[in-house]
């Protein structure tokens, strides 16, 4: 049996951190074992053990952008009640007598009084919304007492099983690291309002959790694996605390997570993502064929490819949720963008080198230094780009596809253990009493018993209810074929299966509004052309509009009796289904997706000709035919015989011939204009050749003139340099003479300064002598006067 990995959390003797349940959820891991056993923690031995089995009946659309998916699930929860009082179950005397006297019987009840009896109070933890109403019922099964146990008439040990089927939308945290080669887990987390001290949820060790792979909506985008993984964990109750021994204790709830695995089909993203990015990047290497002396062309083309790659990346990211890590496609796109940026930088560098060190005479030669450098850069970058692809391919096969190989291995283990489990488990159909429930699914699941244990079906004609023995362990499955199945189409909300048709005539009667016309529209929906091209609004109008919510998808399936091999398929019965949703309109042939053209060709081969619309006769048409004039009946006979279609085809052919003749005349005029244009182009071609010839001569002359001018300029430069050297020597001689004259001038200035000082001293002495002379004259005059 396929068992689950049991996660033990804090509060036990072993030391490890508890699992965090804030806003994320860890993915479960699965282990395949042969003899699973139930081991309970030591501190939880008084808790009730609830054994759960879940069946994925239908997996709907997986919404990667919003991280959610649709599913139709059915699960059973079993627990043991000791000494249950049968008088509290509101059983009728026949059912109570069956429990008391019968050999291992089971009885169905619709409700279990929660005020009197214990129930696990289960709910879906990751459910977002429910579609329609869920079906819920209970079954009571007597446990055979041992020799030391006594069972009275009013109390006994019983096994209570809660059955529940629901359709809804479920949240799932998608791991997109390996996108688009990722494998996702579609999890249903079943939890209880009870705490772990009162209730423990475990996988049922006798009945397997399974999945119906055939009823999978997104088969073209995803591949569903067969095995089912389970995980036992606990969730913290963040909003409630109990005050015990002056401390706050955080309560925990048991959780059983049942997950199926789906692998994305990556072909679409390989061709429309990786391939296009690869082509854009490879085109950037073609730019090296442009000469390095044309940087404007190189940079323009490279920048255009860079902007194209960035825009393409944003377009691809619209189909993914906003995540904080990079997917495989993101890494590849970013690497390609970086390659383009490096190429832009190199083209700028080579342009700068050509500008700073121009050499026009030898720039276009293959042995030019810059040309050789550009060639080696091309070899290096292209080699790096090739190595990156080799490494990425090896990584894809080693990491993402390794997980897919592990899933395939688990599928093989699951299939092997399934046969062992079917051979060793006890019979589930040994009860002589039947339990009725409503028919739901349209395919056999893997829980069917061996052929020797097949139950006998009983059918009630009053309420459209099917009967299957011991429904506590069987998922509602349709067994009959050769009919019509409708679900979600117009007034048919739930799946409705019409019984096999008679080989002669079948009449549908009923009151107004009971769905007779919608049944007729359902037949037309699959077989006729009236619903061939439906818009999104048209598809929504055909889906059931409920009081609470609208059906998200609808399908009609017609099962044909092919015992006469009219349909070219080697099967006794052929099922044709058309399924629509808000975004898709798919056809299925024996539960496999096919094209609409294949269905039309198959039906035409079986006699449903599109040229004869009278294999479906609408209401009131027979009266109209019977009372029609002879000309109209003749026209009708021609239509039924199929001859009218040839008249229509003849008119179509004549119209096509007239249109073809008109087009032929237009083509002749166009050919005449093209011939005239070709003559003028031929003249222009000769002129262009002469122009190219003289242009090459001109470029050669210009190159020769440029070379001669360069030689003359070099000679003039040498003469100027020689003259400049002679002038430099004269300047140096003059500079030496200037220094000598400067020294002489300085000495003369010093002599003049010294003479000026001496002159000033003599003037002072002269003035002193004059003053003394005056004084002497005055004394002399005074003496003379005396």
XYZ file of C-alpha atoms in Angstrom:
786
model
C 0.000 0.000 0.000
C 1.103 3.566 -0.631
C 1.684 5.073 2.812
C 2.499 8.595 3.925
C 5.311 10.313 5.713
C 4.322 11.019 9.345
C 5.550 14.351 10.695
C 5.947 14.551 14.474
C 6.040 17.995 15.988
C 7.048 19.592 19.272
C 5.722 18.259 22.542
C 7.431 14.868 22.180
C 10.715 13.518 23.493
C 12.665 13.990 20.286
C 14.253 17.399 19.750
C 13.492 19.199 16.529
C 11.795 22.414 15.507
C 8.049 22.428 14.877
C 6.724 23.058 11.390
C 5.805 26.663 10.751
C 2.337 27.318 9.351
C 2.229 31.112 9.072
C 1.702 31.767 5.381
C 3.434 28.866 3.658
C 3.092 25.142 3.553
C 5.811 22.579 3.033
C 5.383 20.025 0.329
C 4.792 16.476 1.400
C 7.047 13.620 0.509
C 5.761 10.131 -0.119
C 7.118 6.719 0.788
C 5.913 3.425 -0.646
C 5.838 0.574 1.878
C 4.323 -2.857 1.779
C 2.910 -3.205 5.299
C 1.927 0.192 6.684
C 1.179 0.441 10.345
C -0.383 3.015 12.580
C 1.916 4.386 15.301
C 0.504 6.920 17.747
C 2.506 9.304 19.950
C 2.698 8.313 23.569
C 0.987 11.463 24.831
C -2.010 11.031 22.488
C -3.147 7.490 23.214
C -6.519 8.718 24.523
C -7.319 10.561 21.309
C -9.760 9.116 18.818
C -8.176 7.820 15.640
C -10.021 8.818 12.465
C -9.008 6.854 9.365
C -9.491 8.829 6.155
C -9.616 7.750 2.550
C -9.889 10.358 -0.225
C -10.692 9.951 -3.911
C -10.003 12.592 -6.562
C -13.034 11.971 -8.798
C -12.394 14.880 -11.133
C -9.538 17.385 -11.426
C -10.573 20.612 -13.152
C -8.546 23.510 -14.495
C -5.204 24.258 -12.791
C -4.790 28.047 -12.605
C -1.041 28.677 -12.429
C -1.418 32.465 -12.361
C -3.697 32.530 -9.297
C -2.260 29.361 -7.671
C -5.508 27.444 -7.386
C -7.280 24.496 -8.995
C -10.746 22.965 -9.225
C -11.545 19.466 -8.074
C -14.408 17.106 -7.337
C -13.389 14.993 -4.332
C -14.962 12.316 -2.214
C -13.631 11.196 1.142
C -14.555 8.747 3.889
C -13.710 9.185 7.575
C -13.998 6.103 9.833
C -13.808 5.906 13.594
C -14.912 3.407 16.247
C -17.685 4.005 18.758
C -17.764 1.750 21.798
C -21.124 0.776 23.232
C -23.210 3.074 21.023
C -26.874 3.218 21.954
C -28.858 2.306 18.845
C -31.971 4.072 20.135
C -30.233 7.443 19.614
C -29.744 6.855 15.865
C -33.429 7.126 14.815
C -33.238 3.829 12.949
C -36.310 2.068 11.661
C -36.977 -1.400 13.063
C -35.698 -3.154 9.915
C -32.305 -1.385 9.980
C -31.935 -1.908 13.724
C -32.742 -5.597 13.317
C -30.149 -5.859 10.535
C -27.465 -4.414 12.794
C -28.352 -6.739 15.637
C -28.843 -9.959 13.698
C -27.075 -9.480 10.361
C -23.635 -10.799 9.543
C -21.400 -7.706 9.337
C -24.091 -5.367 7.890
C -23.984 -1.611 7.362
C -26.844 0.883 7.584
C -27.039 4.339 6.082
C -28.283 7.404 7.959
C -28.457 10.974 6.719
C -27.571 12.771 9.944
C -25.643 12.021 13.126
C -26.769 14.052 16.118
C -23.643 15.996 17.250
C -25.185 16.688 20.655
C -25.370 12.981 21.419
C -22.605 11.350 19.376
C -19.012 12.349 18.802
C -17.958 13.413 15.300
C -14.552 14.520 13.953
C -15.902 17.884 12.668
C -13.821 17.732 9.510
C -13.359 20.523 6.990
C -11.036 21.352 4.086
C -8.216 23.640 5.223
C -7.146 24.939 1.798
C -10.608 25.323 0.300
C -11.347 28.693 -1.325
C -14.894 28.263 -2.577
C -17.463 25.530 -2.933
C -19.328 24.829 -6.169
C -22.863 23.639 -5.584
C -23.980 21.696 -2.543
C -21.958 18.920 -0.954
C -23.369 15.454 -0.356
C -22.965 14.110 3.165
C -24.211 10.914 4.802
C -23.145 8.366 7.397
C -23.011 4.581 7.562
C -23.026 2.459 10.691
C -21.330 -0.938 10.651
C -21.335 -3.415 13.487
C -17.996 -4.647 14.821
C -18.037 -8.364 15.550
C -17.499 -8.688 19.329
C -14.790 -10.898 20.775
C -15.505 -13.680 23.189
C -14.786 -11.460 26.208
C -17.128 -8.668 24.990
C -20.874 -8.554 25.465
C -23.218 -6.793 23.044
C -26.668 -5.897 24.335
C -29.771 -5.112 22.385
C -29.409 -1.354 22.874
C -25.625 -0.803 22.712
C -22.800 -2.309 20.708
C -19.400 -1.507 19.263
C -19.804 -0.004 15.815
C -17.691 1.604 13.148
C -19.052 4.969 12.009
C -18.112 6.197 8.552
C -18.760 9.741 7.365
C -19.094 10.104 3.587
C -18.753 13.472 1.933
C -18.499 14.581 -1.667
C -17.868 18.174 -2.671
C -16.806 20.267 -5.635
C -14.774 23.390 -5.089
C -11.764 25.550 -5.749
C -8.674 24.827 -3.669
C -5.584 26.917 -3.004
C -2.182 25.388 -3.719
C 1.236 26.982 -3.334
C 2.938 26.151 -6.634
C 6.687 25.512 -6.729
C 7.809 27.109 -10.005
C 11.593 26.843 -9.662
C 11.756 24.288 -12.504
C 9.071 25.919 -14.688
C 8.142 24.826 -17.341
C 9.424 21.320 -16.489
C 7.885 21.471 -13.014
C 5.899 18.873 -11.105
C 3.146 20.235 -8.855
C 1.300 18.707 -5.935
C -2.472 19.192 -5.836
C -3.232 18.885 -2.150
C -6.447 18.472 -0.184
C -5.716 19.286 3.471
C -8.363 17.740 5.726
C -8.344 19.048 9.295
C -10.595 18.971 12.336
C -11.968 21.502 14.792
C -10.805 19.138 17.548
C -7.334 19.448 19.028
C -4.670 16.781 18.635
C -5.311 15.638 22.199
C -8.834 14.602 21.178
C -8.513 13.534 17.543
C -5.838 12.105 15.251
C -6.251 11.951 11.467
C -4.446 9.126 9.668
C -4.558 7.468 6.277
C -6.838 4.442 6.200
C -4.599 1.397 6.159
C -7.235 -0.826 4.534
C -8.636 1.371 1.769
C -6.387 3.348 -0.520
C -6.675 6.996 -1.513
C -6.898 7.038 -5.292
C -7.344 9.360 -8.252
C -9.368 9.129 -11.439
C -6.830 10.076 -14.123
C -9.304 9.847 -16.996
C -11.559 12.661 -15.732
C -8.800 15.283 -15.870
C -9.697 18.590 -17.523
C -6.239 19.970 -18.389
C -4.844 16.892 -20.103
C -3.255 18.954 -22.878
C -1.308 21.113 -20.403
C -0.655 18.637 -17.572
C 0.090 14.957 -17.134
C -1.440 13.437 -14.005
C 0.401 10.740 -12.066
C -1.371 7.684 -10.683
C -0.027 7.548 -7.136
C -1.371 9.555 -4.199
C 0.839 10.897 -1.393
C -0.273 11.666 2.155
C 1.255 13.639 4.980
C 0.297 13.887 8.655
C 1.049 17.191 10.312
C -0.324 19.635 12.856
C -1.478 23.237 12.489
C -1.179 25.850 15.209
C -4.268 27.653 16.432
C -2.994 31.220 16.475
C -6.198 32.787 17.690
C -6.928 30.727 20.840
C -4.844 30.129 23.979
C -5.576 28.291 27.199
C -4.217 29.374 30.565
C -2.797 26.271 32.169
C -0.398 26.293 35.146
C 0.158 30.045 34.730
C 1.488 29.635 31.222
C 0.080 30.093 27.718
C -0.235 26.855 25.777
C -0.718 27.015 22.015
C -3.287 24.528 20.754
C -2.736 22.370 17.676
C -5.146 20.740 15.231
C -4.488 17.522 13.295
C -4.134 17.768 9.534
C -4.035 15.008 6.924
C -2.812 16.300 3.553
C -3.647 14.068 0.568
C -1.872 15.078 -2.622
C -1.767 13.947 -6.205
C 1.054 14.963 -8.539
C 0.746 16.601 -11.952
C 3.617 17.287 -14.358
C 3.368 20.215 -16.747
C 3.725 19.414 -20.449
C 6.613 21.736 -21.351
C 6.477 21.459 -25.152
C 4.537 24.709 -25.605
C 7.048 26.683 -23.560
C 10.026 25.005 -25.222
C 8.865 26.084 -28.670
C 7.282 29.453 -27.800
C 9.687 30.438 -25.011
C 13.124 28.866 -25.097
C 13.245 28.483 -28.884
C 12.281 32.106 -29.628
C 14.729 33.481 -27.049
C 17.436 31.239 -28.543
C 16.726 32.504 -32.065
C 16.779 36.146 -30.929
C 20.160 35.658 -29.222
C 21.673 33.695 -32.126
C 20.726 36.533 -34.482
C 22.911 38.812 -32.340
C 25.992 36.752 -33.263
C 25.230 37.281 -36.954
C 26.077 40.982 -36.438
C 29.784 40.084 -36.447
C 29.479 39.712 -40.225
C 29.180 43.527 -40.395
C 32.515 45.340 -40.718
C 33.879 46.817 -37.450
C 34.095 50.256 -39.108
C 30.256 50.417 -39.096
C 29.508 50.627 -35.361
C 26.243 52.482 -35.930
C 24.768 49.456 -37.719
C 26.076 46.979 -35.161
C 24.792 48.907 -32.139
C 21.435 49.645 -33.726
C 20.699 45.991 -34.517
C 22.019 44.705 -31.171
C 19.991 47.216 -29.155
C 16.880 46.326 -31.155
C 17.365 42.630 -30.340
C 17.981 43.517 -26.696
C 14.734 45.472 -26.429
C 12.907 42.658 -28.244
C 14.231 40.115 -25.745
C 13.226 42.267 -22.758
C 9.716 42.799 -24.168
C 9.333 39.084 -24.871
C 10.348 38.300 -21.291
C 7.629 40.592 -19.911
C 5.050 38.948 -22.159
C 6.032 35.468 -20.927
C 5.905 36.572 -17.274
C 2.233 37.517 -17.609
C 1.315 33.828 -17.488
C 3.089 33.328 -14.136
C 2.302 34.596 -10.645
C 4.496 37.290 -9.116
C 7.079 35.201 -7.294
C 10.285 36.282 -5.576
C 12.534 33.662 -7.187
C 13.568 32.865 -10.736
C 12.198 30.025 -12.796
C 14.231 28.072 -15.333
C 12.719 30.109 -18.147
C 13.598 33.348 -16.294
C 17.213 32.252 -15.828
C 17.548 31.373 -19.520
C 15.987 34.693 -20.592
C 18.236 36.720 -18.247
C 21.351 34.886 -19.478
C 20.369 35.686 -23.064
C 19.809 39.348 -22.164
C 23.234 39.484 -20.497
C 24.826 38.007 -23.652
C 23.167 40.758 -25.692
C 24.420 43.419 -23.244
C 27.984 42.056 -23.487
C 27.741 42.192 -27.282
C 26.574 45.827 -27.104
C 29.516 46.699 -24.841
C 31.987 44.986 -27.186
C 30.630 46.782 -30.265
C 31.062 50.082 -28.392
C 34.648 49.177 -27.440
C 35.667 48.233 -30.986
C 34.054 51.455 -32.265
C 36.003 53.512 -29.716
C 39.300 51.836 -30.693
C 38.660 52.558 -34.359
C 37.925 56.190 -33.561
C 40.961 56.742 -31.313
C 43.412 54.903 -33.592
C 42.160 55.337 -37.161
C 43.839 53.410 -39.929
C 41.576 53.688 -42.999
C 44.085 52.235 -45.420
C 44.172 48.820 -43.771
C 40.894 48.706 -41.826
C 39.064 46.361 -44.182
C 41.934 43.917 -44.537
C 41.483 40.478 -42.867
C 44.867 40.718 -41.135
C 44.029 43.998 -39.462
C 44.617 43.928 -35.707
C 41.091 45.097 -34.879
C 39.489 42.590 -37.250
C 41.440 39.716 -35.679
C 40.487 40.905 -32.188
C 36.802 41.102 -33.204
C 36.972 37.574 -34.637
C 38.445 36.129 -31.424
C 35.791 37.857 -29.319
C 33.121 36.259 -31.525
C 34.690 32.820 -31.047
C 34.908 33.313 -27.280
C 31.362 34.593 -26.743
C 29.816 31.969 -29.014
C 31.785 29.249 -27.206
C 30.561 30.528 -23.831
C 26.990 30.607 -25.144
C 27.324 27.008 -26.368
C 28.743 25.846 -23.025
C 25.851 27.527 -21.199
C 23.372 25.519 -23.292
C 25.220 22.264 -22.677
C 25.284 22.908 -18.922
C 21.584 23.832 -18.906
C 20.595 20.703 -20.833
C 22.591 18.523 -18.428
C 20.971 20.318 -15.476
C 17.483 19.824 -16.934
C 17.993 16.080 -17.215
C 19.692 15.875 -13.812
C 17.286 17.950 -11.689
C 13.789 18.686 -13.111
C 13.472 15.500 -15.157
C 14.943 13.469 -12.328
C 11.867 14.385 -10.269
C 9.687 13.176 -13.123
C 11.578 9.899 -13.188
C 10.996 9.618 -9.437
C 7.260 10.179 -9.983
C 7.195 7.447 -12.651
C 9.001 5.122 -10.261
C 6.398 5.875 -7.567
C 3.663 5.127 -10.117
C 5.221 1.720 -10.809
C 5.540 1.007 -7.097
C 1.968 2.156 -6.595
C 0.708 -0.158 -9.362
C 2.664 -3.130 -7.976
C 1.426 -2.577 -4.444
C -2.118 -2.085 -5.733
C -2.300 -5.667 -6.966
C -0.886 -6.952 -3.675
C -3.417 -4.861 -1.776
C -6.356 -6.139 -3.834
C -5.350 -9.763 -3.310
C -4.765 -9.541 0.438
C -7.532 -7.275 1.697
C -10.902 -8.728 2.787
C -13.956 -8.583 0.588
C -15.776 -5.294 0.595
C -18.859 -6.656 -1.122
C -19.838 -9.432 1.216
C -22.903 -7.624 2.555
C -26.262 -8.746 1.234
C -27.705 -5.301 1.873
C -27.381 -2.453 -0.577
C -26.909 1.214 0.068
C -28.264 3.715 -2.442
C -26.581 6.920 -3.411
C -26.697 9.264 -6.380
C -24.716 8.425 -9.477
C -21.877 10.863 -10.116
C -18.762 9.820 -11.977
C -18.652 8.333 -15.458
C -15.554 6.155 -15.309
C -14.270 3.137 -13.423
C -11.663 3.848 -10.790
C -8.889 1.657 -9.481
C -10.956 0.617 -6.470
C -13.025 -1.902 -8.411
C -12.745 -5.434 -7.024
C -11.545 -8.508 -8.911
C -14.020 -10.031 -11.371
C -15.020 -12.769 -8.918
C -16.124 -10.155 -6.388
C -18.146 -7.915 -8.703
C -21.375 -6.755 -6.994
C -24.799 -6.941 -8.474
C -26.449 -3.648 -9.251
C -30.010 -2.951 -8.157
C -31.880 -0.104 -9.733
C -34.870 1.918 -8.588
C -36.942 3.475 -11.336
C -38.730 6.021 -9.164
C -36.067 8.598 -8.366
C -33.141 7.927 -10.682
C -31.051 6.444 -7.849
C -28.443 3.724 -8.430
C -27.751 1.047 -5.799
C -24.306 -0.376 -5.010
C -23.564 -2.753 -2.124
C -21.686 -1.405 0.890
C -21.237 2.191 -0.305
C -19.009 2.994 2.626
C -16.033 1.845 0.618
C -17.096 2.443 -2.990
C -16.994 5.756 -4.814
C -20.137 6.501 -6.861
C -19.252 5.071 -10.295
C -21.342 4.646 -13.429
C -21.306 1.098 -14.731
C -23.792 1.153 -17.628
C -22.884 2.408 -21.096
C -24.664 3.105 -24.383
C -26.439 6.294 -23.266
C -26.159 10.040 -22.795
C -24.398 11.811 -19.914
C -25.010 15.522 -19.246
C -23.525 17.743 -16.563
C -23.565 21.526 -16.171
C -25.409 22.015 -19.494
C -28.368 24.414 -19.287
C -30.806 23.053 -16.680
C -28.722 19.919 -15.899
C -26.578 21.065 -12.997
C -25.521 17.681 -11.637
C -24.354 14.789 -13.748
C -27.387 13.100 -15.295
C -27.080 9.695 -16.953
C -29.833 8.615 -19.333
C -30.385 4.892 -19.389
C -29.413 2.839 -22.480
C -31.671 3.575 -25.441
C -33.848 1.057 -27.178
C -32.832 -0.209 -30.592
C -36.165 0.998 -32.009
C -37.877 4.140 -30.712
C -37.235 6.215 -27.599
C -39.730 8.789 -26.331
C -38.998 11.489 -23.766
C -42.079 12.812 -21.954
C -42.478 15.191 -19.055
C -43.981 18.399 -17.834
C -43.097 21.816 -19.137
C -39.726 22.975 -17.857
C -38.427 19.518 -16.923
C -35.581 19.665 -19.472
C -36.879 17.914 -22.612
C -35.770 20.726 -24.920
C -32.411 20.977 -23.180
C -31.884 17.259 -23.751
C -32.566 17.840 -27.452
C -30.134 20.798 -27.432
C -27.535 18.563 -25.757
C -27.772 16.100 -28.680
C -27.418 18.991 -31.135
C -24.552 20.395 -29.069
C -22.445 17.308 -29.856
C -23.650 16.205 -33.293
C -24.901 19.226 -35.278
C -23.321 22.411 -36.580
C -25.651 24.845 -34.784
C -23.210 25.148 -31.861
C -20.032 24.810 -33.911
C -18.543 28.294 -33.454
C -19.195 29.451 -29.891
C -17.806 32.632 -28.394
C -16.958 32.956 -24.712
C -20.371 34.523 -24.064
C -22.087 31.731 -25.981
C -20.292 29.090 -23.903
C -21.312 30.817 -20.673
C -24.946 30.921 -21.868
C -24.930 27.134 -22.343
C -23.531 26.428 -18.850
C -25.887 25.993 -15.908
C -26.767 29.163 -14.003
C -27.482 28.175 -10.434
C -29.024 30.217 -7.667
C -25.772 30.450 -5.704
C -23.087 30.034 -8.323
C -22.665 29.294 -12.034
C -21.202 26.021 -13.233
C -17.560 26.466 -14.288
C -17.727 23.843 -17.027
C -20.228 21.643 -18.821
C -20.069 18.535 -20.944
C -22.334 16.224 -22.921
C -21.255 12.669 -23.700
C -23.013 10.379 -26.183
C -22.149 6.685 -26.149
C -22.826 4.905 -29.460
C -23.468 1.196 -29.879
C -20.792 0.085 -32.362
C -21.618 -3.600 -32.406
C -22.196 -3.402 -36.193
C -18.787 -1.674 -36.652
C -20.406 1.265 -38.443
C -17.849 3.526 -36.781
C -14.359 2.621 -37.955
C -13.099 1.874 -34.445
C -12.483 -1.618 -33.159
C -14.692 -1.213 -30.074
C -18.207 -2.283 -29.192
C -19.032 1.149 -27.765
C -17.691 4.568 -28.738
C -18.047 7.585 -26.435
C -18.053 11.081 -27.962
C -17.876 13.966 -25.497
C -17.846 17.730 -25.926
C -16.717 19.763 -22.906
C -16.763 23.553 -22.597
C -15.649 26.122 -20.054
C -15.105 29.861 -20.068
C -11.847 29.459 -22.014
C -11.906 26.073 -23.748
C -14.047 23.978 -26.075
C -12.695 20.433 -26.369
C -13.848 17.201 -27.998
C -13.076 13.766 -26.510
C -13.208 10.363 -28.146
C -13.180 7.564 -25.561
C -11.860 10.062 -22.976
C -8.962 11.169 -25.200
C -8.703 14.699 -26.542
C -9.177 14.897 -30.322
C -9.792 17.607 -32.908
C -13.245 18.660 -33.999
C -12.376 17.642 -37.575
C -11.674 14.066 -36.449
C -15.098 13.850 -34.787
C -16.850 15.218 -37.900
C -15.009 12.789 -40.186
C -15.826 9.863 -37.897
C -19.525 10.793 -37.756
C -19.717 11.292 -41.532
C -18.132 7.875 -42.003
C -20.883 6.433 -39.776
C -23.700 8.103 -41.743
C -24.116 11.446 -39.956
C -23.592 13.488 -43.094
C -23.413 17.252 -42.740
C -25.121 17.578 -46.117
C -28.219 15.804 -44.709
C -29.478 17.760 -41.692
C -32.527 15.532 -41.145
C -30.955 12.934 -38.870
C -32.062 15.328 -36.125
C -35.702 16.398 -36.596
C -36.772 19.368 -34.499
C -40.104 19.846 -32.759
C -42.970 20.588 -35.177
C -40.926 19.597 -38.215
C -42.906 16.400 -38.913
C -46.211 18.286 -39.082
C -44.626 20.847 -41.377
C -43.373 18.077 -43.670
C -46.745 16.302 -43.772
C -48.700 19.458 -44.657
C -46.131 20.902 -47.081
C -46.928 21.290 -50.844
C -45.642 18.768 -53.351
C -42.830 21.020 -54.545
C -41.567 21.433 -50.987
C -41.783 17.695 -50.317
C -39.835 17.089 -53.549
C -37.219 19.535 -52.328
C -37.203 17.694 -48.996
C -36.710 14.334 -50.711
C -33.799 15.756 -52.666
C -32.255 16.985 -49.433
C -32.746 13.625 -47.697
C -31.419 11.743 -50.746
C -28.392 14.014 -50.753
C -28.787 15.314 -54.331
C -29.394 18.911 -53.361
C -25.902 19.198 -52.099
C -24.601 18.675 -55.640
C -26.716 21.584 -56.972
C -25.320 23.758 -54.221
C -21.825 22.576 -54.991
C -22.436 23.309 -58.694
C -23.463 26.885 -57.885
C -20.473 27.229 -55.616
C -18.209 25.873 -58.360
C -19.628 28.303 -60.950
C -19.139 31.191 -58.559
C -15.589 29.992 -57.908
C -14.950 29.753 -61.679
C -16.222 33.296 -62.243
C -14.123 34.565 -59.401
C -11.148 32.620 -60.753
C -11.599 34.155 -64.227
C -11.691 37.618 -62.698
C -8.571 36.862 -60.742
C -6.907 35.494 -63.904
C -7.510 38.792 -65.681
C -6.112 40.716 -62.743
C -3.089 38.405 -62.667
C -2.531 38.965 -66.423
C -2.600 42.741 -65.869
C -0.220 42.349 -62.988
C 2.127 40.197 -65.095
C 2.121 42.834 -67.842
C 2.952 45.557 -65.339
C 5.641 43.336 -63.823
C 7.220 42.734 -67.269
C 7.325 46.479 -67.943
C 8.839 46.977 -64.537
C 11.396 44.252 -65.261
C 12.508 46.056 -68.429
C 13.028 49.280 -66.527
C 14.804 47.361 -63.781
C 17.089 45.763 -66.363
C 18.100 49.238 -67.570
C 18.585 50.370 -64.008
C 20.645 47.228 -63.433
C 23.062 48.145 -66.226
C 23.281 51.675 -64.894
C 23.926 50.289 -61.440
C 26.732 48.073 -62.769
C 28.358 51.091 -64.484
C 27.924 53.098 -61.327
C 29.493 50.369 -59.175
C 32.380 50.068 -61.677
C 33.119 53.811 -61.642
C 32.524 53.925 -57.919
C 35.203 51.253 -57.375
C 37.548 53.238 -59.656
C 36.716 56.390 -57.749
C 37.415 54.724 -54.417
C 40.730 53.370 -55.773
C 41.755 56.824 -57.041
C 40.719 58.391 -53.792
C 42.778 55.831 -51.914
C 45.818 56.509 -54.208
C 45.413 60.279 -53.847
C 45.088 59.897 -50.108
C 48.259 57.788 -50.009
C 50.181 60.378 -52.128
C 48.968 63.206 -49.963
C 50.064 61.280 -46.893
C 53.589 60.855 -48.360
C 53.808 64.596 -49.230
C 52.571 65.484 -45.797
C 55.251 63.266 -44.245
C 57.948 65.022 -46.315
C 56.665 68.440 -45.332
C 56.562 67.344 -41.741
C 60.230 66.235 -41.951
C 61.234 69.630 -43.423
C 59.304 71.476 -40.787
C 60.916 69.346 -38.087
C 64.406 70.144 -39.486
C 63.652 73.842 -39.649
C 62.217 73.647 -36.184
C 65.421 72.035 -34.900
C 67.571 74.846 -36.454
C 65.306 77.526 -35.017
C 65.553 75.807 -31.651
C 69.361 76.040 -31.712
C 69.180 79.760 -32.655
C 66.744 80.339 -29.844
C 69.084 78.626 -27.417
C 72.049 80.889 -28.647
C 69.935 83.988 -28.300
C 68.870 82.885 -24.888
C 72.527 82.541 -23.863
C 73.324 86.032 -25.236
C 70.299 87.388 -23.424
C 71.547 85.998 -20.149
C 74.999 87.621 -20.714
C 73.495 91.002 -21.538
C 71.238 90.699 -18.528
C 74.260 90.178 -16.290
C 75.998 93.268 -17.812
C 72.901 95.356 -17.339
C 72.697 94.188 -13.738
C 76.350 95.203 -13.116
C 75.747 98.598 -14.750
C 72.711 99.146 -12.626
C 74.717 98.331 -9.519
C 77.436 100.867 -10.569
C 74.813 103.532 -11.233
C 73.275 102.890 -7.831
C 76.677 103.218 -6.141
C 77.454 106.477 -8.062
C 74.071 107.892 -7.092
C 74.794 107.172 -3.466
C 78.224 108.851 -3.731
C 76.660 111.861 -5.498
C 74.107 112.261 -2.761
C 76.854 112.147 -0.128
C 78.872 114.820 -1.947
C 75.783 117.031 -2.316
C 75.211 116.835 1.407
C 78.809 117.720 2.069
C 78.549 120.629 -0.417
C 75.442 121.965 1.277
C 77.222 121.702 4.641
C 80.220 123.627 3.296
C 77.939 126.337 1.850
C 76.235 126.739 5.217
C 79.616 126.931 6.953
C 80.823 129.438 4.351
C 77.782 131.673 5.032
C 78.394 131.486 8.737
C 82.003 132.403 8.182
C 81.002 135.399 5.990
C 78.605 136.572 8.650
C 81.244 136.324 11.346
C 83.698 138.083 9.075
C 81.228 140.909 8.451
C 80.468 141.193 12.107
C 84.087 141.295 12.968
C 84.659 143.967 10.373
C 81.837 146.028 11.750
C 83.167 145.856 15.170
